[in-house]
CSV table of C-alpha atoms in Angstrom, one decimal:
chain,number,residue,atom,x,y,z
A,13,MET,CA,94.1,137.1,89.9
A,14,THR,CA,92.5,133.9,91.7
A,15,HIS,CA,89.1,132.5,90.4
A,16,HIS,CA,87.3,131.5,92.5
A,17,VAL,CA,83.3,130.2,94.3
A,18,LEU,CA,80.8,131.0,96.1
A,19,LYS,CA,78.3,128.5,96.8
A,20,ALA,CA,75.1,129.8,98.4
A,21,THR,CA,75.1,128.1,101.8
A,22,LYS,CA,74.2,128.7,105.6
A,23,SER,CA,77.6,130.3,105.8
A,24,THR,CA,78.2,131.9,103.2
A,25,VAL,CA,74.4,134.2,102.8
A,26,HIS,CA,72.6,136.3,104.7
A,27,LEU,CA,69.3,137.8,105.7
A,28,GLY,CA,67.5,141.3,105.7
A,29,GLY,CA,70.5,143.4,105.6
A,30,PHE,CA,74.3,144.5,106.0
A,31,SER,CA,76.2,144.6,108.3
A,32,HIS,CA,80.4,145.7,108.6
A,33,LEU,CA,79.7,143.2,112.4
A,34,LEU,CA,79.4,140.0,109.2
A,35,GLU,CA,82.5,137.5,110.1
A,36,PRO,CA,83.6,137.2,105.8
A,37,ALA,CA,82.7,135.4,103.4
A,38,LEU,CA,85.1,135.6,100.9
A,39,THR,CA,88.2,137.3,101.6
A,40,ILE,CA,89.5,138.1,97.7
A,41,ASN,CA,92.4,140.5,96.3
A,42,SER,CA,91.1,142.5,93.9
A,43,GLY,CA,90.9,142.2,90.0
A,44,ASP,CA,90.1,138.3,91.2
A,45,THR,CA,87.0,136.8,89.8
A,46,ILE,CA,84.2,134.8,91.6
A,47,ASP,CA,81.0,132.5,90.4
A,48,LEU,CA,78.4,132.8,92.7
A,49,GLU,CA,75.2,131.2,93.6
A,50,THR,CA,72.6,133.2,95.1
A,51,TYR,CA,69.2,131.8,97.0
A,52,THR,CA,65.6,133.4,96.7
A,53,GLY,CA,62.6,133.8,98.8
A,54,TYR,CA,62.8,132.6,102.4
A,55,TYR,CA,59.9,133.3,103.9
A,56,ILE,CA,57.5,131.1,101.1
A,57,HIS,CA,59.5,128.2,100.7
A,58,GLU,CA,57.1,125.8,102.2
A,59,GLN,CA,54.8,127.5,99.1
A,60,ALA,CA,56.7,126.9,97.0
A,61,PRO,CA,57.3,124.3,94.4
A,62,PRO,CA,59.5,121.4,94.8
A,63,GLU,CA,61.5,122.4,91.5
A,64,PHE,CA,62.1,125.7,93.1
A,65,VAL,CA,63.8,124.5,96.5
A,66,THR,CA,66.4,123.0,96.0
A,67,PRO,CA,68.2,120.8,99.1
A,68,GLU,CA,70.7,123.1,99.6
A,69,PHE,CA,68.2,126.3,99.7
A,70,LEU,CA,65.9,124.4,102.2
A,71,ASP,CA,68.8,123.7,104.8
A,72,ILE,CA,69.5,128.3,104.7
A,73,CYS,CA,65.9,128.1,105.2
A,74,LYS,CA,66.0,125.5,108.0
A,75,ASN,CA,69.2,126.3,109.3
A,76,LEU,CA,70.9,130.0,109.0
A,77,PRO,CA,72.3,131.2,111.3
A,78,SER,CA,71.1,133.9,113.6
A,79,GLU,CA,73.8,136.5,114.0
A,80,ARG,CA,73.7,135.7,110.3
A,81,LYS,CA,70.4,137.4,110.2
A,82,ILE,CA,71.2,141.4,110.5
A,83,ALA,CA,67.5,142.8,109.9
A,84,ALA,CA,64.2,142.5,109.6
A,85,GLY,CA,64.1,142.8,105.4
A,86,PRO,CA,63.4,139.0,103.6
A,87,HIS,CA,66.6,139.2,100.7
A,88,LEU,CA,68.9,136.9,100.5
A,89,LEU,CA,72.6,138.0,100.4
A,90,THR,CA,75.4,135.9,99.4
A,91,GLY,CA,78.7,137.9,100.6
A,92,PRO,CA,80.1,139.5,102.2
A,93,ILE,CA,83.2,139.5,100.6
A,94,TYR,CA,86.3,140.5,101.7
A,95,ILE,CA,88.5,143.0,98.8
A,96,GLN,CA,92.1,143.0,100.6
A,97,ASP,CA,93.3,146.8,100.7
A,98,ALA,CA,89.9,148.1,100.1
A,99,LYS,CA,89.4,151.3,102.8
A,100,PRO,CA,86.7,154.1,103.0
A,101,GLY,CA,87.4,156.9,100.4
A,102,ASP,CA,88.0,153.9,97.7
A,103,VAL,CA,86.2,152.4,94.8
A,104,LEU,CA,85.0,148.9,94.2
A,105,GLU,CA,84.0,148.3,90.7
A,106,ILE,CA,82.1,145.9,90.5
A,107,ARG,CA,82.2,143.8,86.7
A,108,LEU,CA,79.2,141.6,85.7
A,109,GLU,CA,80.2,139.3,83.2
A,110,ALA,CA,77.6,136.3,83.3
A,111,ILE,CA,73.9,136.4,84.7
A,112,ALA,CA,71.6,133.5,85.0
A,113,PRO,CA,69.1,131.4,87.1
A,114,SER,CA,69.7,128.8,88.5
A,115,LEU,CA,66.1,127.7,88.7
A,116,PRO,CA,63.3,127.0,85.8
A,117,VAL,CA,60.8,129.1,88.3
A,118,GLY,CA,60.6,132.1,89.7
A,119,PHE,CA,58.1,134.3,91.9
A,120,ASN,CA,55.6,137.2,91.8
A,121,ALA,CA,54.6,138.6,95.2
A,122,ILE,CA,52.4,141.8,96.3
A,123,ARG,CA,52.4,142.4,99.6
A,124,ALA,CA,50.0,144.4,101.4
A,125,GLY,CA,50.5,147.7,102.3
A,126,TRP,CA,53.3,148.1,99.5
A,127,GLY,CA,53.1,148.7,95.6
A,128,ALA,CA,52.6,151.5,93.9
A,129,LEU,CA,49.0,150.9,94.2
A,130,PRO,CA,48.6,149.4,97.8
A,131,ASN,CA,44.7,151.4,98.4
A,132,GLN,CA,43.6,149.6,95.3
A,133,PHE,CA,45.6,146.0,95.4
A,134,THR,CA,45.5,145.5,99.0
A,135,GLN,CA,45.1,142.2,99.3
A,136,PRO,CA,48.3,139.6,98.8
A,137,ALA,CA,49.2,137.1,95.8
A,138,LEU,CA,52.0,135.2,95.4
A,139,ARG,CA,52.1,133.5,91.8
A,140,PHE,CA,55.0,131.0,90.3
A,141,ILE,CA,56.0,132.2,86.9
A,142,PRO,CA,57.7,129.2,85.2
A,143,LEU,CA,60.8,129.8,83.2
A,144,ASP,CA,62.0,129.4,80.0
A,145,LEU,CA,65.2,128.2,80.0
A,146,VAL,CA,66.3,127.5,76.9
A,147,ASN,CA,63.9,129.8,74.5
A,148,ASN,CA,65.2,132.6,77.7
A,149,ILE,CA,61.3,134.5,77.9
A,150,ALA,CA,58.4,133.5,80.9
A,151,GLU,CA,55.0,133.9,79.9
A,152,PHE,CA,52.7,135.4,81.8
A,153,PRO,CA,50.0,134.9,82.5
A,154,PRO,CA,50.4,130.7,81.3
A,155,GLY,CA,48.0,130.5,77.8
A,156,SER,CA,48.3,134.1,77.3
A,157,GLY,CA,51.0,134.3,74.4
A,158,ILE,CA,52.8,136.8,76.3
A,159,LYS,CA,55.8,136.2,76.5
A,160,ILE,CA,58.3,138.4,78.9
A,161,PRO,CA,61.9,138.0,77.2
A,162,ILE,CA,65.2,136.7,80.5
A,163,LYS,CA,66.5,138.8,80.8
A,164,PRO,CA,68.8,138.3,84.4
A,165,PHE,CA,70.1,140.9,86.3
A,166,PHE,CA,70.8,141.1,90.8
A,167,GLY,CA,68.4,144.1,92.6
A,168,ILE,CA,71.0,143.7,95.6
A,169,LEU,CA,74.5,145.1,94.9
A,170,GLY,CA,75.6,146.8,98.3
A,171,VAL,CA,78.9,147.3,100.9
A,172,ALA,CA,78.2,147.5,104.4
A,173,THR,CA,79.0,150.7,105.5
A,174,PRO,CA,79.5,152.2,110.0
A,175,GLU,CA,76.0,151.0,111.1
A,176,SER,CA,76.0,147.7,112.4
A,177,GLU,CA,72.9,146.8,111.0
A,178,ARG,CA,70.9,148.4,107.3
A,179,SER,CA,67.6,146.8,105.5
A,180,SER,CA,68.9,145.6,102.7
A,181,ILE,CA,65.1,147.1,101.8
A,182,PRO,CA,66.3,150.1,100.5
A,183,PRO,CA,69.0,151.8,98.0
A,184,GLY,CA,71.5,154.2,99.3
A,185,TYR,CA,74.7,155.9,99.1
A,186,TYR,CA,75.9,152.0,99.5
A,187,GLY,CA,73.6,150.4,96.7
A,188,GLY,CA,71.6,148.1,98.1
A,189,ASN,CA,68.4,147.3,96.7
A,190,ILE,CA,68.6,149.2,92.9
A,191,ASP,CA,66.7,147.7,91.7
A,192,ASN,CA,67.9,148.4,88.2
A,193,ARG,CA,67.3,146.6,85.2
A,194,GLU,CA,69.8,148.3,83.3
A,195,LEU,CA,73.0,146.3,85.5
A,196,GLN,CA,72.5,143.2,82.6
A,197,ALA,CA,75.9,141.2,82.1
A,198,GLY,CA,78.1,143.2,81.0
A,199,SER,CA,78.2,146.1,82.9
A,200,ARG,CA,79.9,147.0,85.7
A,201,LEU,CA,78.8,149.5,88.6
A,202,PHE,CA,81.2,151.7,90.1
A,203,LEU,CA,81.0,151.8,94.7
A,204,PRO,CA,82.2,153.7,96.5
A,205,VAL,CA,84.4,151.8,100.7
A,206,PHE,CA,82.7,152.9,103.5
A,207,VAL,CA,84.2,150.3,105.4
A,208,PRO,CA,87.3,148.6,105.3
A,209,GLY,CA,87.4,145.4,103.4
A,210,GLY,CA,84.5,147.0,101.2
A,211,LEU,CA,82.5,143.9,102.7
A,212,PHE,CA,79.8,143.8,99.5
A,213,SER,CA,77.3,141.7,99.3
A,214,ILE,CA,74.8,140.0,96.1
A,215,GLY,CA,71.5,139.0,95.8
A,216,ASP,CA,67.6,139.6,94.7
A,217,GLY,CA,68.3,138.1,91.4
A,218,HIS,CA,65.7,139.3,89.1
A,219,SER,CA,64.0,138.0,85.9
A,220,ALA,CA,62.3,140.1,84.6
A,221,GLN,CA,60.9,143.9,85.5
A,222,GLY,CA,59.7,146.6,84.2
A,223,ASP,CA,61.5,150.6,85.0
A,224,GLY,CA,59.5,151.3,88.6
A,225,GLU,CA,59.0,147.1,89.5
A,226,VAL,CA,55.7,148.2,90.5
A,227,ASN,CA,53.6,146.1,92.4
A,228,VAL,CA,57.3,145.4,94.7
A,229,THR,CA,58.9,142.0,92.7
A,230,ALA,CA,60.1,141.6,89.7
A,231,ILE,CA,60.0,137.8,88.4
A,232,GLU,CA,62.4,137.1,91.6
A,233,THR,CA,64.7,134.2,91.2
A,234,SER,CA,67.5,132.0,92.4
A,235,MET,CA,69.9,133.2,90.3
A,236,ASN,CA,73.9,132.7,89.3
A,237,GLY,CA,76.9,134.8,88.0
A,238,ARG,CA,80.8,135.4,87.4
A,239,ILE,CA,81.7,139.0,88.9
A,240,GLN,CA,84.9,140.2,88.5
A,241,ILE,CA,85.7,143.2,91.4
A,242,LYS,CA,88.8,145.2,91.2
A,243,LEU,CA,90.0,148.5,94.1
A,244,ARG,CA,89.8,151.7,92.4
A,245,GLN,CA,92.1,154.4,94.0
A,246,ASP,CA,91.6,156.9,91.1
A,247,LEU,CA,87.9,157.9,90.7
A,248,PRO,CA,86.2,160.6,92.2
A,249,ILE,CA,83.1,158.3,92.9
A,250,THR,CA,80.6,159.1,96.0
A,251,THR,CA,77.9,157.6,95.2
A,252,PRO,CA,77.0,155.0,93.1
A,253,ILE,CA,77.5,154.9,89.3
A,254,ALA,CA,76.9,151.8,86.5
A,255,GLU,CA,78.7,151.2,82.9
A,256,THR,CA,76.0,149.6,80.6
A,257,PRO,CA,78.3,148.6,76.9
A,258,THR,CA,75.9,152.0,75.6
A,259,ASP,CA,75.1,154.2,79.3
A,260,ILE,CA,76.9,155.8,81.6
A,261,ILE,CA,73.9,155.8,84.3
A,262,THR,CA,74.3,157.9,87.3
A,263,MET,CA,71.8,157.7,90.5
A,264,GLY,CA,69.3,158.6,93.1
A,265,PHE,CA,67.2,157.5,96.2
A,266,ALA,CA,65.3,159.4,97.7
A,267,PRO,CA,62.1,159.5,99.4
A,268,THR,CA,59.9,161.2,97.0
A,269,LEU,CA,60.4,161.1,93.1
A,270,ASP,CA,60.9,165.0,92.0
A,271,THR,CA,63.8,164.2,95.1
A,272,ALA,CA,65.4,161.3,94.0
A,273,LEU,CA,65.5,162.8,90.0
A,274,GLU,CA,66.9,166.4,91.5
A,275,ILE,CA,70.1,163.8,93.7
A,276,ALA,CA,70.2,161.5,90.7
A,277,LEU,CA,70.6,164.8,88.3
A,278,ASN,CA,72.5,166.6,90.4
A,279,ASN,CA,75.3,163.1,90.6
A,280,MET,CA,75.1,163.3,86.8
A,281,ILE,CA,76.2,167.6,86.3
A,282,ASP,CA,78.7,166.1,89.1
A,283,PHE,CA,80.0,163.2,86.4
A,284,LEU,CA,79.9,165.4,83.9
A,285,LYS,CA,82.5,168.7,85.7
A,286,ASN,CA,84.8,166.1,86.4
A,287,PHE,CA,85.4,163.6,84.1
A,288,LEU,CA,84.3,166.2,81.5
A,289,ASN,CA,86.1,168.4,82.0
A,290,LEU,CA,82.6,170.8,81.1
A,291,SER,CA,80.8,173.9,82.9
A,292,PRO,CA,78.2,173.2,86.0
A,293,GLU,CA,75.3,175.2,83.1
A,294,GLU,CA,76.6,173.9,80.3
A,295,ALA,CA,76.5,169.9,82.1
A,296,TYR,CA,72.9,171.3,83.5
A,297,VAL,CA,72.1,172.3,79.2
A,298,LEU,CA,73.7,168.3,78.3
A,299,CYS,CA,71.5,166.7,80.8
A,300,SER,CA,68.3,168.4,79.7
A,301,LEU,CA,69.5,167.9,75.7
A,302,ALA,CA,70.8,164.0,75.9
A,303,VAL,CA,71.2,162.2,79.3
A,304,ASN,CA,67.4,160.3,79.3
A,305,PHE,CA,65.4,159.8,83.7
A,306,ARG,CA,64.0,157.2,84.4
A,307,ILE,CA,61.8,155.9,87.4
A,308,THR,CA,63.8,152.5,89.0
A,309,GLN,CA,61.5,151.5,91.4
A,310,VAL,CA,59.0,153.1,92.8
A,311,VAL,CA,58.6,150.2,96.3
A,312,ASN,CA,61.2,149.7,97.7
A,313,SER,CA,60.3,152.2,100.9
A,314,PRO,CA,62.2,154.3,102.3
A,315,ASN,CA,63.8,155.4,99.1
A,316,LYS,CA,62.3,155.7,95.2
A,317,GLY,CA,64.9,155.7,92.6
A,318,VAL,CA,66.0,157.1,89.6
A,319,HIS,CA,68.6,157.3,86.7
A,320,GLY,CA,70.1,159.2,84.1
A,321,MET,CA,71.3,157.6,80.8
A,322,LEU,CA,73.8,159.6,79.2
A,323,PRO,CA,74.2,158.2,75.8
A,324,LYS,CA,78.4,157.0,75.3
A,325,ALA,CA,77.9,157.1,71.6
A,326,ILE,CA,77.8,161.1,72.2
A,327,VAL,CA,80.8,161.3,74.1
A,328,SER,CA,82.3,158.0,74.4
A,329,SER,CA,86.1,159.4,72.8
A,330,LYS,CA,85.7,161.1,75.5
A,331,ILE,CA,84.6,159.7,78.7
A,332,ASP,CA,88.0,156.8,81.1
A,333,LEU,CA,86.5,154.6,83.1
A,334,ILE,CA,89.0,151.7,82.4
């Protein structure tokens, strides 16, 4: 096992989406660990306070090569990371070992025409929000005494697909802009592989977010992390699944919440069939009795997200994803 350091530079990040045509930023073996950097705010850096814009980030914003601008999404992603021997049909296990803001400020933005209430909040608005990294809180509005706990996670974790260009905005079967606040340090995400090497990318750091992410953004934050990537050839998984210290999580992404719920539910039923040997009907009943379905996000057009959470406490002795 080798440990790597992947700094965010104009040659190791890409903008706007995923592509299997991108040159890898790093090549690793299964089981390797990586300390990595991510930046956010590519399109708003000129409006940002000085503490938000490091020299390295400014160099990316001014000098990012055109071949690393993939699609129209606003996200800067670190990667892609090529995993030796990974091939279509395999699964990548992403262990999220550490996640922390790298700067004492993040931002929130309302975009005209976006969000859960686009006809009610029609004016764009950009706010920079200080982060108290000593006490792990963000006060909003400033001076209100409302203290939001900092619970950092990466909004985007995804792999490349056979399409040469895929926007970073919507999530899908490849992961992408999942925006699931449960995926904090100590969690694992399992992603199917669709192209040789997997080509995993990561970014869109969030210091705090409510389920739904209703106004389009969380507290968007440049983030550092440590991850471990393992190649799995023993898991019957064709869609992203996650595990936290307390829950197994299945996901559904679709243009409507109704359809996203159906997909997340069917993915949980499939999980219970494959890993607990339940019949489809038994799995369906168990989902009604014990699985909590939550809105992940409603703003990553065209796909909204729903995730189902199965408490491990009721089945932990029977589940083995190790």
